[in-house]
C-alpha cells in the first residue's frame, strides 16, 4: 500500500543556488547519467532543438519536484521504486514524488485531479487508455520527446507503436509489454511425469487428465472474475475472432469464435478440472498454496510467485484455437496538461520520461517484457523468467485504442464471461446479450467522442 | 465559529452545501456532461428516458440494482431492528462484565467496510473459505457459493451487515431504554404485570420515537448499501446482486464517463427514500431528540 497523499508538485525547498551552482549541478547530473547508462545518450544532443521546446538535453534548471503517478501496486511496485531512486541519485535538481494507486482508482482520479490542478506532472498508464485520456485533454502530445529520444517505429511492435498516437500526435512513450501466461506447478507436473508444458487443446486436456490421475482433483481453477475476461479475449483471438470492429463502432465478440472460446472455458468446469464458483482471486491463492496445478494470469505476478518459493514454470498459454494469440497490454508514459503549462516542469518531466524509457530492460525485474525490440536483446531481460515468453511477442493482441472503448468492456464482455462461468447463462446467450448492450454503448461513446 | 450561528449562516450553509449541489446535479443530468470536454450540450430528458425505456442498455442494470437494493433493504431492516433491540435489552440488565459485552457488540462497527468485506470474503469463499470448511467438518453441505450464487449471496450480505452494524443500533436502543422512567416499571409491577406485559406496555411504547428514528436511518443505510456488495461479491453472480450504489459505481468505473446518466439515475433512485422521509420525518426528529443522537 503506497499511501502517499496527493501532492501538487512545488519546487523543493532548497537554498537558492548561484548561476555557477546550476551549471555544476547540471554537469554533475549529466556525467552521472552517462556513467549510469554506459554512454547511451538520451537524445540527439548535438542536433539542437526538438519539437515543442524539448531538445533532448537533460533539464538543467532550478531544482524542482515532479509528481509521478502510477498503478504499480503489485509485484511490480518495488522494481519501479528502485528505478525512481536511481533516477533521483543521478539527477540532483529533480526530486520525484511517487504516488502509486490501484489502476481503477488511478483512471478515475487522474482526470479529476488534473482538472483541479492537483494532478501529477508525469505518469504511466495503459496503452488502451491513451486515446480516451488524450480526447479528454488530460495529457499532452510528446512528439518532441519521441523525436529527441530517436523513438523509431521499427524498434517497436506496430501494435505498441500505433495506439500511442491520437489524432496524428504521439501521447504515449512505450515502456513495456505485459501479457497473459500459463503458470504451472513443476512438482505437480513431475508426479504423473508430464515433461513438457502443454501447447495445444489436446495436450492440455491430456495433462489435466494425467494430473487428476495423480491425485490433483481440480488442476485448473477457472475464475469467474478477473482475469477470466483476459482468458476469454486471448481465446477469442485464437479462434480468429475480434472483440470490436477496427474503428470501435461494432461489437463482434459474440460471433462463432467468441462462443467457441467461452464454451471451452466453461468446459473446463464441466469436465471437473475446475471447481464451480471460483471467486475473486481464489484461483491465484489456490495456485500459490499448491491446491491447483495450472493457472492463467498476468506476467506481473512473476515476482510475487518467485517470492513465495513455489516451483513454477511460466510458458505461453497453449493454442486452444486455430492460431497462437494472447491478450497483452502496454505501460506508456505520459505528460499532463498541468505540467505542460510550465516550461521547467515540462522539460524536467521529459528528462525523466526519457531516462525511464531507456531503462526498459531493467524494468524486466518487474516481470515485464521491454517494449523496444533492441531492449529485448539485453541480458537483463534475457536472463529473466519471462524470457521464456519471448516467442510469444509476435502473437500479442491489444485491445484497440478508441476513445471511450475502455468503459465498454467491463459492462459487456466481463459480465458475459462472469455469467457463463457461473452457469447463470449458456455461453451463446450470455455473449449475445452482452453484444447487444455493447452495440448501444458504442453508439453512446461515439456520440460523445466522435467529431 | 466565534459568534453563535444565526439564521442567516444556516441559510448560507444550506444554500452552499445542499441547495446548489442539488440544482447543479439536476442541471448535469439534463446535459451531456463531462468535466473534461469543452462541449456540454443540452440533451433534455434523454437520460431519464433511457433509464425508463426497457429496450435501452441502461434500463436493466439500473432497475436490477434498484431491485437488489430493495431486496436487501426488506431483508436486512427487520433483522437490524429486532436483533439490536434484543441485544440492548440484555445490555440494559445488571450483570457482571456488562461493559465488556457492550464493547464486544459494538466492536465490529468501528471497522471500515473494506476491512469487513475483505475479511468476510476470505471466510465465505466457496472453495478456500473457513465457513464451508467448518460446515464440512460438521458434516453439513460444504459447497455453498456464498459469494457467487443466489440466494446464498443475499444471506451472506445481510448476515455480514447485521454482524457489522448491529452494535450501532443497539447503542441507540440502549440510550432509549435508559430514558424510560423507572417509576413506570415499578407501577407496572404494583399492578401485577408480568415481564412480557411490562415489555409490551412500558418498554415498546417508551421506545416508539427511538424506534422510528432507528428504522429510518437503517432504511436509508440499507438502501444505500454499497461496500459489502462491492468488496465481497464484486457484482457476481452477474449484475443481480449489485445494489444500487454498487451498480452506480460500475457505471462510472474507469473510463465510462457518463456523469450525466449517473446524476439522472441518482435523482430517480433518491425518490423512494425521500418520500419515506417526508412521511416519517416527524417521528424521526422526535426520535433524534429522545435518543440524544445528534444527527
XYZ file of C-alpha atoms in Angstrom:
746
model
C 0.000 0.000 0.000
C 1.547 3.204 -1.081
C -0.453 5.839 0.706
C 1.424 8.868 -0.464
C -1.046 11.746 -0.267
C -2.000 13.697 -3.311
C 0.710 16.134 -3.846
C 0.809 19.102 -6.070
C 4.415 19.472 -7.026
C 6.216 22.628 -5.966
C 9.866 23.444 -6.056
C 11.850 21.512 -3.487
C 12.849 23.639 -0.523
C 16.493 24.021 -1.370
C 18.604 27.101 -0.689
C 18.926 29.280 -3.793
C 21.901 28.358 -5.906
C 24.241 30.639 -7.758
C 24.430 30.509 -11.519
C 27.672 28.593 -11.270
C 25.993 26.201 -8.882
C 23.401 25.414 -11.516
C 25.968 24.691 -14.146
C 27.884 22.488 -11.803
C 24.724 20.589 -10.881
C 23.737 20.109 -14.490
C 27.164 18.884 -15.434
C 27.241 16.528 -12.467
C 23.881 15.112 -13.389
C 24.893 14.638 -16.983
C 28.075 12.806 -16.055
C 26.284 10.628 -13.571
C 23.727 9.913 -16.229
C 26.264 8.954 -18.842
C 28.095 6.745 -16.379
C 24.863 5.036 -15.400
C 23.839 4.190 -18.914
C 27.097 3.212 -20.439
C 27.326 6.236 -22.696
C 23.934 5.700 -24.237
C 22.806 9.274 -24.731
C 19.170 10.195 -24.274
C 18.690 12.184 -27.390
C 20.148 13.692 -30.449
C 22.130 16.032 -28.192
C 24.056 17.866 -30.875
C 21.243 18.218 -33.378
C 19.753 21.095 -31.399
C 16.131 21.980 -30.942
C 13.424 19.375 -30.805
C 9.734 19.939 -31.406
C 7.789 21.641 -28.593
C 10.881 23.044 -26.966
C 12.481 19.878 -25.654
C 15.934 19.427 -27.101
C 16.784 16.082 -25.575
C 19.287 17.653 -23.198
C 18.828 16.877 -19.533
C 16.897 19.537 -17.660
C 19.451 21.847 -16.077
C 17.253 24.492 -14.437
C 16.351 25.184 -10.830
C 15.753 22.268 -8.501
C 12.144 21.114 -8.528
C 9.952 18.205 -7.551
C 7.885 16.248 -10.046
C 4.768 14.378 -9.052
C 4.668 10.938 -10.609
C 1.573 8.742 -10.587
C 1.318 5.095 -11.481
C -0.647 1.958 -10.630
C 2.292 -0.313 -9.839
C 0.908 -1.608 -6.565
C 1.647 -5.311 -7.118
C 4.846 -7.301 -7.605
C 5.952 -4.540 -9.970
C 5.977 -1.818 -7.279
C 9.415 -2.397 -5.734
C 11.072 -2.518 -9.165
C 9.614 0.883 -10.036
C 10.714 2.342 -6.707
C 14.249 1.159 -7.396
C 14.227 2.894 -10.793
C 12.949 6.138 -9.284
C 15.667 6.028 -6.649
C 18.304 5.518 -9.306
C 16.983 8.455 -11.322
C 16.986 10.792 -8.333
C 20.523 9.818 -7.387
C 21.648 10.703 -10.909
C 19.721 13.982 -11.175
C 20.477 16.401 -8.349
C 17.982 19.011 -9.480
C 14.951 16.744 -9.921
C 13.141 15.183 -6.996
C 10.392 12.627 -7.682
C 7.306 12.310 -5.516
C 5.667 8.992 -6.363
C 2.029 8.138 -5.801
C 1.013 4.537 -6.542
C -2.721 3.825 -6.547
C -4.606 0.850 -7.927
C -5.335 1.204 -11.640
C -9.128 1.579 -11.396
C -8.745 4.423 -8.890
C -5.949 5.834 -10.958
C -8.123 6.239 -14.062
C -10.924 7.723 -12.037
C -8.786 10.223 -10.160
C -6.394 11.303 -12.877
C -8.841 13.497 -14.880
C -10.470 14.948 -11.779
C -7.146 15.734 -10.120
C -5.734 17.276 -13.270
C -8.826 19.413 -13.658
C -8.461 20.596 -10.064
C -4.767 21.390 -10.528
C -3.760 18.604 -8.119
C -2.760 16.029 -10.681
C 0.644 14.576 -11.457
C 3.203 16.065 -13.803
C 4.027 12.727 -15.276
C 2.788 9.165 -15.036
C 2.393 5.730 -16.566
C -0.865 4.369 -17.956
C -2.115 1.564 -20.154
C -1.961 1.743 -23.908
C -5.706 1.285 -24.403
C -6.454 4.300 -22.178
C -4.221 6.772 -24.024
C -6.782 7.801 -26.645
C -9.556 8.363 -24.111
C -7.300 10.393 -21.848
C -5.985 12.395 -24.788
C -9.506 13.096 -26.037
C -10.382 14.371 -22.594
C -7.380 16.691 -22.732
C -5.738 15.354 -19.608
C -2.462 14.587 -21.338
C -0.459 16.433 -23.979
C 1.448 15.370 -27.106
C 5.069 14.259 -26.704
C 6.250 14.321 -30.293
C 9.282 16.436 -29.393
C 10.361 13.911 -26.787
C 9.825 10.986 -29.139
C 11.997 12.743 -31.692
C 14.672 13.639 -29.146
C 14.717 10.049 -27.939
C 15.049 8.791 -31.503
C 11.999 6.629 -30.957
C 11.697 4.755 -34.192
C 8.695 2.822 -35.329
C 10.866 -0.098 -36.422
C 12.128 -0.534 -32.845
C 8.597 -1.391 -31.668
C 5.901 -3.866 -32.486
C 3.294 -1.957 -34.581
C 0.610 -2.855 -32.048
C 2.511 -0.998 -29.314
C 3.560 1.900 -31.501
C 0.267 2.766 -33.170
C -2.154 3.218 -30.275
C 0.116 5.775 -28.562
C -0.849 8.149 -31.375
C -4.133 10.051 -31.260
C -5.182 12.499 -33.988
C -1.706 12.270 -35.578
C 0.120 13.210 -32.385
C 2.037 10.942 -30.019
C 0.818 10.973 -26.411
C 2.412 7.809 -25.015
C 6.074 6.786 -24.766
C 6.092 2.942 -24.704
C 7.757 1.359 -21.699
C 6.846 -2.301 -21.537
C 4.589 -5.043 -22.775
C 2.800 -7.434 -20.490
C 0.597 -10.354 -21.333
C -1.284 -13.328 -20.024
C 0.735 -16.513 -19.482
C 0.274 -20.015 -18.147
C 1.711 -20.709 -14.719
C 2.161 -24.359 -13.781
C 3.388 -26.088 -10.651
C 6.508 -28.082 -11.550
C 6.145 -30.519 -8.645
C 2.604 -31.357 -9.704
C 3.696 -31.889 -13.311
C 6.554 -34.177 -12.238
C 4.268 -36.514 -10.347
C 2.469 -38.053 -13.368
C 5.603 -37.448 -15.459
C 4.448 -34.589 -17.688
C 7.762 -33.472 -19.121
C 6.652 -30.648 -21.409
C 4.052 -27.977 -20.633
C 1.015 -28.432 -22.919
C 0.919 -26.358 -26.095
C -2.493 -27.098 -27.628
C -6.007 -28.207 -26.713
C -5.263 -31.930 -26.957
C -2.061 -31.883 -24.914
C -3.677 -29.563 -22.373
C -6.579 -31.942 -21.927
C -4.192 -34.876 -21.647
C -2.149 -33.100 -18.995
C -5.298 -32.335 -16.986
C -6.387 -35.980 -17.091
C -2.925 -37.116 -16.006
C -2.868 -34.621 -13.149
C -6.262 -35.815 -11.984
C -4.950 -39.382 -12.179
C -2.054 -38.370 -9.937
C -4.451 -37.155 -7.267
C -4.742 -33.487 -8.165
C -8.535 -33.475 -8.400
C -9.017 -29.931 -9.666
C -5.831 -28.994 -11.557
C -7.148 -25.898 -13.381
C -9.320 -23.491 -11.375
C -11.367 -21.251 -13.647
C -12.076 -17.804 -12.165
C -15.416 -16.110 -12.795
C -13.962 -12.625 -12.282
C -10.524 -11.181 -13.065
C -8.652 -12.390 -15.113
C -11.349 -14.502 -16.761
C -12.107 -11.876 -19.414
C -8.414 -11.775 -20.357
C -8.518 -15.550 -20.828
C -11.628 -15.099 -22.942
C -10.077 -12.377 -25.108
C -6.955 -14.499 -25.689
C -9.050 -17.483 -26.757
C -11.315 -15.280 -28.877
C -8.289 -14.113 -30.865
C -7.011 -17.704 -31.061
C -10.251 -18.772 -32.718
C -9.902 -15.928 -35.226
C -12.384 -13.518 -33.645
C -12.142 -9.843 -32.737
C -13.857 -8.191 -29.757
C -14.685 -4.967 -31.612
C -14.562 -3.731 -35.172
C -11.415 -1.868 -36.176
C -12.798 1.633 -35.592
C -14.640 0.641 -32.450
C -18.114 1.061 -33.901
C -19.060 -2.610 -33.916
C -19.114 -5.331 -31.270
C -18.178 -8.749 -32.630
C -17.129 -10.749 -29.572
C -20.351 -12.770 -29.607
C -19.746 -14.390 -33.006
C -18.756 -18.013 -33.572
C -15.183 -17.533 -32.321
C -16.423 -15.987 -29.109
C -18.845 -18.820 -28.450
C -16.087 -21.383 -29.074
C -13.759 -19.541 -26.691
C -16.241 -19.190 -23.872
C -17.557 -22.731 -24.327
C -14.031 -24.101 -23.907
C -13.683 -22.165 -20.655
C -16.991 -23.492 -19.310
C -15.994 -26.998 -20.417
C -13.045 -26.956 -18.012
C -15.559 -26.701 -15.177
C -17.918 -29.283 -16.723
C -15.062 -31.764 -17.072
C -14.281 -31.305 -13.397
C -10.832 -29.746 -13.936
C -12.109 -26.753 -12.003
C -14.482 -26.463 -9.073
C -17.577 -24.326 -9.643
C -17.864 -20.748 -8.337
C -14.177 -19.902 -8.113
C -14.436 -16.465 -6.545
C -12.281 -13.355 -6.680
C -8.570 -14.259 -6.517
C -9.309 -17.781 -5.201
C -7.649 -19.427 -8.232
C -4.430 -17.498 -7.592
C -4.433 -18.208 -3.860
C -5.073 -21.875 -4.625
C -2.170 -21.966 -7.084
C 0.155 -20.327 -4.583
C -0.904 -22.848 -1.946
C -0.430 -25.800 -4.287
C -4.160 -26.597 -4.387
C -4.326 -26.269 -8.157
C -1.681 -27.114 -10.737
C -2.253 -24.578 -13.503
C -3.491 -21.016 -13.595
C -3.512 -18.364 -16.311
C -2.576 -14.955 -15.068
C -0.615 -11.847 -15.994
C 3.178 -11.908 -16.013
C 3.163 -9.141 -13.407
C 2.618 -11.906 -10.840
C 6.031 -13.452 -11.523
C 7.760 -11.552 -8.697
C 5.110 -12.471 -6.195
C 5.308 -16.170 -7.092
C 9.092 -16.159 -7.017
C 8.991 -14.664 -3.538
C 6.638 -17.445 -2.440
C 9.249 -20.076 -3.315
C 6.801 -22.155 -5.350
C 8.499 -24.216 -8.093
C 6.696 -22.882 -11.141
C 7.153 -22.558 -14.883
C 5.601 -19.828 -16.987
C 5.330 -20.694 -20.705
C 2.872 -19.185 -23.175
C -0.749 -20.154 -22.861
C -1.484 -23.151 -25.105
C -3.055 -22.641 -28.502
C -6.565 -23.865 -27.861
C -7.960 -22.291 -31.020
C -6.602 -22.229 -34.552
C -3.617 -19.925 -34.145
C -1.440 -18.702 -31.270
C -2.696 -15.470 -29.708
C -2.641 -13.893 -26.290
C -4.046 -10.776 -24.666
C -1.488 -8.087 -23.950
C -1.272 -4.511 -22.839
C 1.492 -1.958 -22.540
C 2.511 0.668 -19.986
C 3.233 4.035 -21.535
C 4.493 7.292 -20.054
C 2.528 10.487 -20.385
C 2.854 14.179 -19.543
C -0.161 16.030 -18.145
C -1.603 19.305 -19.331
C -0.753 20.700 -15.902
C 2.983 20.102 -16.320
C 2.983 21.298 -19.926
C 1.985 24.809 -18.841
C 5.344 25.323 -17.113
C 8.409 25.072 -19.288
C 10.746 23.971 -16.496
C 8.434 21.266 -15.210
C 7.740 20.093 -18.695
C 11.428 19.784 -19.574
C 12.233 18.075 -16.287
C 9.344 15.665 -16.827
C 10.556 14.892 -20.325
C 14.049 14.270 -18.988
C 12.509 11.841 -16.532
C 10.373 10.020 -19.096
C 13.297 9.836 -21.485
C 15.519 8.343 -18.825
C 12.892 5.798 -17.729
C 12.145 4.733 -21.263
C 15.807 3.821 -21.655
C 15.578 1.550 -18.604
C 13.030 -0.735 -20.151
C 15.449 -3.692 -19.958
C 15.993 -3.133 -16.216
C 12.236 -2.984 -15.824
C 12.350 -6.730 -16.569
C 12.889 -7.007 -12.820
C 9.175 -6.174 -12.505
C 8.258 -9.239 -14.553
C 7.531 -7.194 -17.670
C 8.746 -7.513 -21.251
C 10.626 -4.467 -22.626
C 8.716 -2.611 -25.313
C 11.734 -1.904 -27.513
C 12.908 -4.649 -29.804
C 16.500 -3.634 -29.048
C 15.988 -3.842 -25.271
C 14.837 -7.413 -25.716
C 18.413 -8.218 -26.771
C 19.795 -7.069 -23.424
C 20.890 -9.557 -20.738
C 18.648 -8.003 -18.031
C 15.691 -9.298 -19.997
C 17.222 -12.432 -21.493
C 18.104 -13.698 -18.023
C 14.603 -13.039 -16.643
C 11.935 -15.685 -16.064
C 9.584 -14.099 -18.589
C 12.158 -14.501 -21.351
C 10.536 -17.929 -21.757
C 7.655 -15.988 -23.330
C 9.835 -14.220 -25.873
C 8.495 -16.157 -28.858
C 5.054 -15.077 -27.863
C 5.764 -11.421 -28.577
C 4.655 -11.768 -32.193
C 1.280 -13.205 -31.158
C 0.360 -10.425 -28.754
C -3.045 -8.839 -29.256
C -4.017 -5.467 -27.839
C -7.484 -4.020 -27.398
C -7.959 -1.213 -29.864
C -7.334 2.259 -28.500
C -10.554 4.030 -29.406
C -11.660 6.812 -27.031
C -14.265 5.560 -24.588
C -13.884 1.883 -25.506
C -12.222 1.111 -22.181
C -15.533 1.679 -20.413
C -17.484 -0.731 -22.602
C -15.609 -3.967 -21.865
C -16.355 -4.130 -18.115
C -20.086 -3.696 -18.728
C -20.324 -6.211 -21.553
C -17.566 -8.805 -22.057
C -16.791 -9.100 -18.358
C -20.462 -9.558 -17.494
C -20.943 -12.237 -20.180
C -17.881 -14.209 -19.070
C -18.937 -13.961 -15.433
C -22.445 -15.201 -16.167
C -21.238 -18.100 -18.293
C -18.579 -19.195 -15.799
C -21.155 -19.234 -13.021
C -23.590 -21.208 -15.172
C -26.205 -18.468 -14.946
C -26.500 -18.375 -18.747
C -25.151 -20.617 -21.533
C -22.163 -19.033 -23.365
C -24.115 -18.169 -26.557
C -26.865 -16.404 -24.676
C -24.528 -14.543 -22.330
C -22.455 -13.294 -25.268
C -25.439 -12.320 -27.415
C -26.985 -10.305 -24.580
C -23.694 -8.558 -23.868
C -23.112 -7.868 -27.555
C -26.490 -6.160 -27.873
C -25.589 -3.965 -24.899
C -22.188 -3.235 -26.401
C -23.723 -2.016 -29.668
C -25.747 0.587 -27.773
C -22.857 1.583 -25.532
C -20.582 2.037 -28.530
C -23.145 4.349 -30.103
C -23.177 6.414 -26.931
C -19.383 6.520 -26.866
C -19.284 7.594 -30.485
C -21.755 10.408 -29.955
C -19.646 11.593 -27.035
C -16.196 11.492 -28.591
C -16.821 11.343 -32.311
C -16.465 14.673 -34.009
C -17.043 29.948 14.858
C -16.879 32.754 17.336
C -20.406 34.163 17.180
C -23.386 31.836 17.623
C -24.581 30.775 14.175
C -27.730 32.703 13.390
C -30.413 32.025 10.888
C -28.506 33.609 8.047
C -25.389 31.497 8.477
C -27.531 28.344 8.470
C -29.100 29.582 5.290
C -25.683 30.194 3.788
C -24.547 26.679 4.677
C -27.779 25.201 3.373
C -27.522 27.019 0.062
C -23.820 26.242 -0.416
C -23.770 22.605 0.573
C -27.318 21.410 -0.083
C -29.291 23.535 -2.469
C -26.610 24.360 -5.038
C -25.363 20.758 -5.351
C -28.933 19.504 -5.838
C -29.716 22.050 -8.522
C -26.321 21.521 -10.144
C -26.920 17.740 -10.122
C -30.262 18.222 -11.842
C -28.633 20.517 -14.382
C -25.912 17.947 -15.109
C -28.496 15.229 -15.640
C -30.038 17.294 -18.442
C -26.768 17.827 -20.341
C -24.185 15.609 -21.972
C -21.729 16.458 -19.243
C -18.064 15.534 -18.961
C -15.990 17.990 -16.975
C -13.037 17.355 -19.264
C -14.840 18.045 -22.521
C -15.452 21.642 -23.597
C -18.940 20.992 -25.003
C -21.761 20.229 -22.614
C -24.774 20.200 -24.943
C -28.292 20.199 -23.535
C -29.948 16.806 -24.025
C -33.210 17.341 -22.174
C -34.748 14.264 -20.631
C -32.723 11.791 -22.735
C -31.029 10.259 -19.705
C -34.296 9.819 -17.833
C -35.976 8.333 -20.903
C -33.042 5.976 -21.410
C -33.310 4.762 -17.799
C -37.070 4.280 -18.178
C -37.306 2.513 -21.538
C -36.958 -1.272 -21.347
C -35.071 -1.660 -24.624
C -32.291 0.698 -23.553
C -28.945 -0.718 -22.491
C -29.126 1.291 -19.282
C -32.532 0.012 -18.274
C -31.760 -3.402 -16.872
C -28.536 -2.615 -14.963
C -30.264 0.317 -13.287
C -33.518 -1.395 -12.391
C -31.718 -4.573 -11.436
C -29.684 -2.632 -8.928
C -32.792 -0.794 -7.718
C -34.362 -4.206 -7.201
C -31.256 -5.516 -5.462
C -31.279 -2.571 -3.083
C -34.978 -3.147 -2.390
C -34.424 -6.852 -1.674
C -31.529 -6.049 0.608
C -33.495 -3.384 2.468
C -36.518 -5.634 3.003
C -34.314 -8.494 4.185
C -31.993 -6.547 6.436
C -34.103 -3.842 8.114
C -36.303 -6.159 10.254
C -33.217 -8.036 11.442
C -31.392 -4.791 12.133
C -34.274 -3.719 14.384
C -35.072 -6.931 16.231
C -31.558 -8.197 16.893
C -30.151 -4.880 18.199
C -33.246 -4.410 20.380
C -32.716 -7.830 21.921
C -29.044 -7.055 22.433
C -29.925 -3.689 24.003
C -32.334 -5.375 26.438
C -29.590 -7.744 27.519
C -27.047 -4.947 27.850
C -29.517 -2.895 29.877
C -29.725 -5.577 32.551
C -27.374 -5.596 35.524
C -24.734 -8.279 35.375
C -21.002 -8.692 35.821
C -18.922 -7.874 32.736
C -21.689 -5.801 31.194
C -19.285 -3.206 29.821
C -17.191 -5.893 28.176
C -20.282 -7.323 26.460
C -21.268 -3.852 25.291
C -17.804 -3.303 23.856
C -17.816 -6.680 22.104
C -21.107 -5.978 20.367
C -20.018 -2.547 19.307
C -16.533 -3.599 18.184
C -17.275 -4.609 14.552
C -18.859 -1.220 13.918
C -15.555 0.565 14.317
C -14.088 -1.400 11.388
C -14.175 0.103 7.938
C -16.276 -1.542 5.272
C -13.218 -2.513 3.235
C -11.777 -4.443 6.175
C -15.099 -6.114 6.904
C -15.597 -7.000 3.247
C -12.147 -8.437 2.667
C -12.140 -10.477 5.875
C -15.562 -11.952 5.164
C -14.583 -12.634 1.569
C -11.917 -14.976 2.912
C -14.307 -16.576 5.371
C -17.081 -17.053 2.823
C -15.057 -18.161 -0.205
C -16.697 -21.214 -1.745
C -13.564 -23.260 -2.260
C -10.986 -21.986 0.196
C -13.164 -20.264 2.825
C -13.342 -21.045 6.525
C -17.127 -21.254 6.724
C -17.521 -24.031 4.155
C -14.619 -25.877 5.755
C -16.367 -25.650 9.113
C -19.678 -26.794 7.630
C -17.876 -29.719 6.033
C -16.222 -30.654 9.307
C -19.676 -30.755 10.886
C -20.930 -32.989 8.102
C -23.113 -30.273 6.536
C -23.159 -29.213 2.858
C -19.793 -27.587 2.254
C -20.029 -26.271 -1.284
C -22.440 -23.370 -0.927
C -21.303 -20.470 -3.104
C -21.835 -17.722 -0.539
C -20.448 -15.003 -2.746
C -21.448 -16.058 -6.234
C -24.867 -17.708 -6.229
C -28.346 -16.577 -5.309
C -29.933 -16.642 -2.780
C -26.831 -17.597 -0.767
C -25.191 -14.253 -1.587
C -28.154 -12.441 -0.020
C -27.771 -14.469 3.157
C -24.084 -13.570 3.222
C -24.608 -9.856 2.565
C -27.417 -9.493 5.101
C -25.577 -11.607 7.683
C -22.381 -9.607 7.394
C -24.257 -6.312 7.553
C -26.130 -7.364 10.693
C -22.860 -8.511 12.282
C -21.183 -5.275 11.320
C -23.779 -2.633 12.237
C -25.957 -4.152 14.949
C -23.822 -2.561 17.656
C -24.704 0.910 16.449
C -28.459 0.373 16.520
C -28.140 -1.433 19.841
C -26.423 1.546 21.435
C -29.227 3.862 20.313
C -31.858 1.455 21.636
C -29.901 1.254 24.869
C -29.986 5.032 25.233
C -33.747 4.891 24.627
C -34.190 2.167 27.233
C -32.332 4.152 29.846
C -34.619 7.092 29.156
C -37.732 5.193 30.225
C -38.576 6.271 33.793
C -38.029 3.522 36.395
C -41.331 4.508 38.059
C -43.286 3.148 35.116
C -41.817 -0.322 35.642
C -42.459 -0.067 39.376
C -46.057 0.926 38.715
C -46.444 -1.997 36.318
C -45.024 -4.310 38.967
C -47.507 -2.986 41.532
C -50.294 -3.634 39.048
C -49.101 -7.228 38.835
C -47.807 -7.089 35.228
C -45.639 -9.952 34.039
C -42.234 -9.280 32.452
C -43.720 -9.692 28.989
C -46.620 -7.368 29.785
C -44.198 -4.753 31.087
C -42.207 -5.060 27.875
C -45.359 -4.742 25.710
C -46.918 -1.883 27.645
C -43.986 0.076 29.017
C -40.818 -0.648 27.033
C -42.196 -0.671 23.487
C -44.331 2.476 23.825
C -41.410 4.178 25.551
C -39.189 3.322 22.596
C -41.642 4.481 19.941
C -39.787 7.540 18.741
C -36.383 5.948 19.094
C -37.638 3.015 17.008
C -38.937 5.381 14.340
C -35.557 7.041 14.198
C -33.599 3.788 14.079
C -35.940 2.416 11.411
C -35.456 5.476 9.265
C -31.671 5.591 9.449
C -31.474 1.822 8.932
C -33.660 2.033 5.827
C -31.506 4.822 4.459
C -28.302 2.925 5.251
C -29.628 -0.302 3.703
C -30.944 1.399 0.602
C -27.511 2.954 0.215
C -25.607 -0.245 0.937
C -22.506 -0.291 -1.180
C -19.249 -1.503 0.290
C -20.295 -5.003 1.289
C -21.581 -5.825 -2.166
C -18.738 -4.024 -3.912
C -15.961 -5.659 -1.934
C -17.416 -9.080 -1.165
C -19.246 -10.190 -4.278
C -17.786 -7.773 -6.843
C -21.071 -7.940 -8.668
C -21.139 -11.730 -9.103
C -23.337 -13.590 -9.966
C -23.939 -11.344 -12.909
C -25.386 -7.981 -12.010
C -28.265 -9.393 -9.970
C -27.000 -8.661 -6.507
C -25.290 -5.409 -7.272
C -27.062 -2.930 -5.069
C -27.896 0.498 -6.328
C -24.693 2.104 -5.155
C -22.533 -0.724 -6.478
C -24.418 -0.561 -9.760
C -23.816 3.162 -9.997
C -20.179 2.661 -9.117
C -19.699 0.354 -12.084
C -21.494 2.848 -14.276
C -18.769 5.342 -13.501
C -15.875 2.896 -13.274
C -12.586 3.562 -15.017
C -13.369 5.382 -18.179
C -17.035 5.197 -18.759
C -17.592 8.851 -18.224
C -21.349 9.147 -18.044
C -21.693 11.556 -15.184
C -24.949 12.950 -16.537
C -26.518 9.493 -16.732
C -25.323 8.821 -13.188
C -26.918 12.029 -11.988
C -30.214 11.118 -13.632
C -30.041 7.660 -12.023
C -29.260 9.193 -8.652
C -32.217 11.550 -8.948
C -34.629 8.700 -9.695
C -33.092 6.499 -7.016
C -33.438 9.056 -4.269
C -37.183 9.484 -4.803
C -38.418 6.495 -2.702
C -36.251 7.223 0.329
C -37.058 10.923 0.074
C -40.809 10.213 0.052
C -40.445 7.927 3.037
C -38.550 10.585 4.903
C -41.149 13.264 4.188
C -43.850 10.981 5.587
C -41.891 9.867 8.640
C -39.900 12.993 9.457
C -41.998 13.992 12.464
C -41.177 10.739 14.256
C -37.588 10.845 13.168
C -36.994 14.320 14.557
C -38.672 13.401 17.837
C -36.590 10.242 17.938
C -33.404 12.192 17.450
C -34.113 14.387 20.431
C -35.301 11.450 22.549
C -32.316 9.221 21.933
C -29.908 12.082 22.291
C -28.249 11.318 18.984
C -27.176 14.354 17.135
C -27.933 13.520 13.532
